[in-house]
Amino acid sequence: MRSPFVGGRVRVTVRVRCVLGNHELNLLRGDHKHGNSWFYGEPEVIRKDKFAVSFQMLADEGCREEVLEFCRAMPLVLEREDMVVVHACWHEGSADALRDLEQQDVTEVFDLFARQIASRIEAGGVVDADTIDQMEQNENPVKVLTSGMEVPAPEPFFAGGKMRTLERERWWESYDGADKKLVVFGHYWRRFMGEVAEEVSELHPEGFHPTGPDMFPGNAPNQLLGGSKKAMCVDFAAGVRYEERGMSLKEGSLGTHLAALRLPEMDVHLEDGRVLPAI
């Protein structure tokens, strides 16, 4: 579950079993990146228009240790015979590569694969930046599970504080569900595009895309994904509500929601009280 407030997610989820995602991994690795300056007690301009610092809860030393302790206890995957919960991408090959290493510290495992990839890059004389980026992303199973795979983008786009030439792969489109497992995931900031407020178009006539290209074109927000209908993304972009606040918009104006998938009913529960069937 994602809190709409930067720095607020940990305190609202301490009684919930969570899986490790890319942001938590960055904190564990001490990787100071766009969007996590709050952890280091530093205000940061994260709005797309770079206009001003958004409301942020800045961490002190006690908070940092509490957060790290919480993140260290997170598994990469929750799995049972009929379901998998993963932050970004369910990839059997990556999961299998990690099974024999599950007792090791996740940052050590990350670094192990990173060194192996670096050796292959050097041995192969690889110099193309996009090829290197793809290898570092797609061949590190910790990265795959926490932030997905990447493929060349049709055109450059802005996301995560920088211009990008690689885009996220829509892995769920080819997930066949052969093992009958439902995969529940987040990460990709799915939105209720039909609920985007008119004020957004008035403020941004050219369109406002806070999360990069829409990852779910043609899919209703409560729609099960892939040909097998065995994948469901339940991250409805509550994490982008800082943009709504920055533009003085009503909460949800960008089509954002906080949601949960209830099983076995297969209902999507939204924070505004609505309950939608997963279709």
Tab-separated table of N, CA and C in Angstrom, residues 2 9 19-29 31 33-34 36 71 74 76 86-88 110 137 142-148 160 164 168 186-189 235:
chain	number	residue	atom	x	y	z
A	2	ARG	N	0.571	2.200	-0.855
A	2	ARG	CA	1.385	3.406	-0.989
A	2	ARG	C	0.693	4.577	-0.317
A	9	ARG	N	4.733	6.405	3.901
A	9	ARG	CA	4.309	5.049	3.598
A	9	ARG	C	4.652	4.067	4.701
A	19	VAL	N	6.052	-6.408	0.189
A	19	VAL	CA	7.191	-6.892	-0.581
A	19	VAL	C	8.109	-5.722	-0.898
A	20	LEU	N	9.371	-6.037	-1.091
A	20	LEU	CA	10.372	-5.015	-1.367
A	20	LEU	C	10.191	-4.463	-2.774
A	21	GLY	N	10.261	-3.137	-2.879
A	21	GLY	CA	10.193	-2.482	-4.179
A	21	GLY	C	11.466	-1.711	-4.474
A	22	ASN	N	11.481	-1.051	-5.608
A	22	ASN	CA	12.690	-0.349	-6.028
A	22	ASN	C	13.062	0.790	-5.086
A	23	HIS	N	12.087	1.498	-4.537
A	23	HIS	CA	12.415	2.614	-3.644
A	23	HIS	C	13.017	2.115	-2.338
A	24	GLU	N	12.472	1.037	-1.798
A	24	GLU	CA	13.036	0.465	-0.576
A	24	GLU	C	14.429	-0.087	-0.827
A	25	LEU	N	14.604	-0.715	-1.988
A	25	LEU	CA	15.925	-1.233	-2.355
A	25	LEU	C	16.946	-0.108	-2.427
A	26	ASN	N	16.571	1.022	-3.003
A	26	ASN	CA	17.482	2.163	-3.077
A	26	ASN	C	17.917	2.618	-1.688
A	27	LEU	N	16.975	2.635	-0.740
A	27	LEU	CA	17.322	3.063	0.615
A	27	LEU	C	18.275	2.067	1.263
A	28	LEU	N	18.014	0.776	1.089
A	28	LEU	CA	18.886	-0.238	1.676
A	28	LEU	C	20.296	-0.169	1.099
A	29	ARG	N	20.394	0.190	-0.166
A	29	ARG	CA	21.702	0.257	-0.830
A	29	ARG	C	22.382	1.611	-0.616
A	31	ASP	N	21.452	4.373	-1.935
A	31	ASP	CA	21.466	4.996	-3.250
A	31	ASP	C	20.592	6.253	-3.206
A	33	LYS	N	18.786	8.993	-4.621
A	33	LYS	CA	18.274	9.215	-5.964
A	33	LYS	C	17.129	10.222	-5.948
A	34	HIS	N	16.715	10.589	-7.157
A	34	HIS	CA	15.555	11.466	-7.313
A	34	HIS	C	14.370	10.878	-6.556
A	36	ASN	N	14.091	10.486	-3.163
A	36	ASN	CA	14.295	9.972	-1.806
A	36	ASN	C	15.161	10.871	-0.926
A	71	CYS	N	12.467	-2.140	6.071
A	71	CYS	CA	12.782	-2.590	4.717
A	71	CYS	C	13.590	-3.884	4.716
A	74	MET	N	11.539	-7.047	4.534
A	74	MET	CA	10.661	-7.266	3.384
A	74	MET	C	11.190	-8.377	2.482
A	76	LEU	N	11.308	-10.271	-1.288
A	76	LEU	CA	11.168	-9.824	-2.672
A	76	LEU	C	9.850	-10.292	-3.275
A	86	VAL	N	4.318	-9.421	-6.071
A	86	VAL	CA	5.652	-8.898	-6.383
A	86	VAL	C	5.499	-7.411	-6.678
A	87	HIS	N	6.535	-6.653	-6.425
A	87	HIS	CA	6.389	-5.208	-6.594
A	87	HIS	C	6.181	-4.819	-8.049
A	88	ALA	N	7.027	-5.322	-8.956
A	88	ALA	CA	6.982	-4.817	-10.330
A	88	ALA	C	6.762	-5.887	-11.388
A	110	PHE	N	22.118	-8.348	-4.794
A	110	PHE	CA	22.094	-7.341	-5.855
A	110	PHE	C	23.509	-7.101	-6.372
A	137	GLN	N	19.850	-3.781	-16.084
A	137	GLN	CA	18.486	-3.898	-15.579
A	137	GLN	C	17.942	-5.313	-15.743
A	142	VAL	N	17.227	-9.145	-9.033
A	142	VAL	CA	16.680	-8.277	-7.985
A	142	VAL	C	16.046	-7.044	-8.623
A	143	LYS	N	16.721	-6.488	-9.620
A	143	LYS	CA	16.162	-5.343	-10.328
A	143	LYS	C	14.894	-5.711	-11.090
A	144	VAL	N	14.902	-6.879	-11.710
A	144	VAL	CA	13.741	-7.293	-12.503
A	144	VAL	C	12.497	-7.370	-11.628
A	145	LEU	N	12.607	-8.006	-10.470
A	145	LEU	CA	11.445	-8.159	-9.604
A	145	LEU	C	10.982	-6.837	-9.005
A	146	THR	N	11.916	-5.932	-8.747
A	146	THR	CA	11.564	-4.685	-8.064
A	146	THR	C	11.285	-3.520	-9.000
A	147	SER	N	11.749	-3.571	-10.242
A	147	SER	CA	11.463	-2.462	-11.164
A	147	SER	C	11.236	-2.893	-12.601
A	148	GLY	N	11.141	-4.198	-12.861
A	148	GLY	CA	10.761	-4.670	-14.179
A	148	GLY	C	11.885	-4.687	-15.186
A	160	GLY	N	10.944	10.040	-13.741
A	160	GLY	CA	11.914	9.812	-12.677
A	160	GLY	C	13.009	10.854	-12.616
A	164	ARG	N	14.532	9.695	-20.757
A	164	ARG	CA	14.814	8.274	-20.887
A	164	ARG	C	14.624	7.820	-22.333
A	168	ARG	N	9.634	0.828	-19.832
A	168	ARG	CA	9.300	-0.392	-19.113
A	168	ARG	C	8.571	-1.376	-20.027
A	186	GLY	N	2.427	-3.898	-8.454
A	186	GLY	CA	2.212	-2.457	-8.399
A	186	GLY	C	3.160	-1.738	-9.332
A	187	HIS	N	3.841	-0.729	-8.831
A	187	HIS	CA	4.974	-0.066	-9.472
A	187	HIS	C	4.616	0.871	-10.620
A	188	TYR	N	3.657	0.507	-11.472
A	188	TYR	CA	3.515	1.172	-12.760
A	188	TYR	C	2.526	2.333	-12.780
A	189	TRP	N	2.033	2.756	-11.632
A	189	TRP	CA	1.206	3.948	-11.530
A	189	TRP	C	0.051	3.933	-12.531
A	235	ASP	N	-1.479	-0.594	-8.149
A	235	ASP	CA	-0.895	0.701	-7.818
A	235	ASP	C	-1.606	1.751	-8.663
